[in-house]
Amino acid sequence: ALEPARGTLYNLAICHEKLGKIATAWAEFVELTRTDSNEARSKDAKQRATALSPRLPKMRIMRTSAD
């Protein structure tokens, strides 16, 4: 039995990727790798998440001492 919710999330992630919502798409693909019982879709989601990873916005927070 297919899980329709997982298929919908997969399609939504692809849409977010195409719209440039990289962080949202990445999070959705990562969720699919953990929760999707469809092996082919889960594998594709993992590949897509890995490909998006270098494009994710990153922030570095540095703490300075207040002497």
XYZ file of N, CA and C in Angstrom:
201
model
N 0.845 -1.187 0.000
C 0.000 0.000 0.000
C 0.885 1.243 0.000
N 0.554 2.152 -0.862
C 1.296 3.410 -0.919
C 0.779 4.360 0.147
N 1.670 5.217 0.601
C 1.282 6.230 1.569
C 1.073 7.534 0.812
N -0.180 7.927 0.557
C -0.429 9.129 -0.235
C 0.159 10.393 0.375
N 0.209 10.474 1.689
C 0.755 11.675 2.327
C 2.237 11.841 2.002
N 2.950 10.758 1.916
C 4.385 10.804 1.596
C 4.586 11.227 0.147
N 3.742 10.756 -0.739
C 3.825 11.165 -2.139
C 3.542 12.646 -2.311
N 2.578 13.132 -1.546
C 2.252 14.558 -1.591
C 3.422 15.383 -1.072
N 4.031 14.932 0.025
C 5.179 15.649 0.579
C 6.344 15.655 -0.411
N 6.544 14.549 -1.099
C 7.605 14.454 -2.105
C 7.375 15.489 -3.218
N 6.156 15.545 -3.726
C 5.840 16.511 -4.785
C 5.955 17.941 -4.287
N 5.562 18.185 -3.060
C 5.676 19.510 -2.466
C 7.147 19.911 -2.335
N 7.978 18.982 -1.929
C 9.413 19.257 -1.805
C 10.016 19.624 -3.159
N 9.619 18.929 -4.199
C 10.106 19.242 -5.543
C 9.656 20.646 -5.946
N 8.419 20.981 -5.650
C 7.923 22.332 -5.951
C 8.708 23.390 -5.193
N 8.944 23.150 -3.909
C 9.711 24.111 -3.120
C 11.125 24.276 -3.673
N 11.715 23.180 -4.111
C 13.052 23.254 -4.709
C 13.029 24.125 -5.967
N 12.057 23.918 -6.813
C 11.957 24.696 -8.053
C 11.663 26.167 -7.783
N 10.976 26.459 -6.682
C 10.668 27.844 -6.320
C 11.830 28.531 -5.613
N 12.898 27.781 -5.356
C 14.062 28.358 -4.693
C 13.974 28.334 -3.183
N 13.004 27.625 -2.648
C 12.867 27.503 -1.190
C 13.698 26.291 -0.752
N 15.002 26.494 -0.803
C 15.961 25.403 -0.635
C 15.866 24.756 0.749
N 15.830 25.571 1.805
C 15.801 25.012 3.162
C 14.526 24.206 3.402
N 13.409 24.712 2.917
C 12.137 24.004 3.074
C 12.170 22.684 2.316
N 12.634 22.723 1.077
C 12.717 21.505 0.269
C 13.644 20.492 0.918
N 14.803 20.961 1.395
C 15.769 20.068 2.037
C 15.142 19.380 3.251
N 14.458 20.146 4.093
C 13.829 19.580 5.291
C 12.775 18.537 4.919
N 12.026 18.811 3.879
C 10.998 17.852 3.445
C 11.634 16.588 2.888
N 12.688 16.729 2.101
C 13.381 15.545 1.577
C 13.991 14.723 2.710
N 14.574 15.384 3.695
C 15.160 14.668 4.832
C 14.080 13.918 5.595
N 12.940 14.551 5.799
C 11.831 13.872 6.470
C 11.422 12.619 5.694
N 11.371 12.731 4.389
C 11.000 11.575 3.564
C 12.009 10.439 3.692
N 13.279 10.764 3.813
C 14.284 9.698 3.951
C 14.075 8.918 5.243
N 13.476 9.568 6.246
C 13.245 8.900 7.532
C 11.887 8.228 7.627
N 10.904 8.690 6.862
C 9.529 8.230 7.095
C 8.872 7.520 5.925
N 9.441 7.610 4.734
C 8.767 7.059 3.552
C 9.039 5.565 3.420
N 8.003 4.779 3.303
C 8.146 3.333 3.133
C 8.389 2.952 1.670
N 8.203 3.895 0.748
C 8.467 3.654 -0.666
C 9.982 3.787 -0.881
N 10.644 2.674 -1.078
C 12.109 2.644 -1.141
C 12.682 3.521 -2.249
N 12.099 3.487 -3.424
C 12.608 4.280 -4.550
C 12.470 5.774 -4.271
N 11.327 6.172 -3.740
C 11.102 7.583 -3.452
C 12.007 8.051 -2.311
N 12.184 7.213 -1.313
C 13.058 7.542 -0.190
C 14.500 7.713 -0.659
N 14.934 6.833 -1.543
C 16.296 6.916 -2.085
C 16.465 8.204 -2.895
N 15.483 8.543 -3.708
C 15.549 9.771 -4.495
C 15.541 10.991 -3.587
N 14.726 10.959 -2.538
C 14.677 12.071 -1.588
C 16.036 12.266 -0.921
N 16.703 11.169 -0.596
C 18.037 11.256 0.016
C 19.031 11.888 -0.950
N 18.980 11.498 -2.207
C 19.878 12.071 -3.216
C 19.607 13.565 -3.395
N 18.353 13.934 -3.421
C 17.995 15.348 -3.586
C 18.409 16.168 -2.367
N 18.218 15.631 -1.165
C 18.623 16.339 0.053
C 20.136 16.534 0.072
N 20.865 15.510 -0.322
C 22.324 15.597 -0.371
C 22.764 16.651 -1.384
N 22.106 16.712 -2.523
C 22.444 17.694 -3.554
C 22.128 19.116 -3.107
N 21.071 19.285 -2.314
C 20.694 20.618 -1.846
C 21.559 21.092 -0.677
N 22.118 20.181 0.053
C 22.849 20.517 1.271
C 23.894 21.624 1.097
N 24.736 21.602 0.067
C 25.728 22.680 -0.082
C 25.101 24.049 -0.354
N 23.876 24.073 -0.816
C 23.197 25.335 -1.142
C 22.410 25.917 0.031
N 22.360 25.193 1.147
C 21.605 25.671 2.302
C 22.238 26.932 2.884
N 21.417 27.897 3.255
C 21.957 29.067 3.934
C 22.541 28.645 5.281
N 23.661 29.213 5.613
C 24.317 28.865 6.874
C 24.617 30.126 7.658
N 24.607 29.982 8.970
C 24.907 31.111 9.834
C 25.889 30.632 10.904
N 26.891 31.429 11.119
C 27.848 31.108 12.166
C 27.677 32.156 13.264
N 27.498 31.682 14.472
C 27.370 32.574 15.618
C 28.626 32.426 16.454
N 29.292 33.548 16.646
C 30.516 33.533 17.429
C 30.299 34.351 18.696
N 30.688 33.766 19.779
C 30.544 34.439 21.061
C 31.888 35.082 21.430
N 31.834 36.320 21.787
C 33.053 36.990 22.242
C 32.931 37.220 23.740
N 34.044 37.177 24.402
C 34.013 37.386 25.849
C 33.836 38.879 26.129
N 33.044 39.156 27.138
C 32.769 40.541 27.513
C 33.649 40.925 28.696
N 34.935 41.110 28.437
C 35.894 41.466 29.515
C 35.882 42.920 29.791
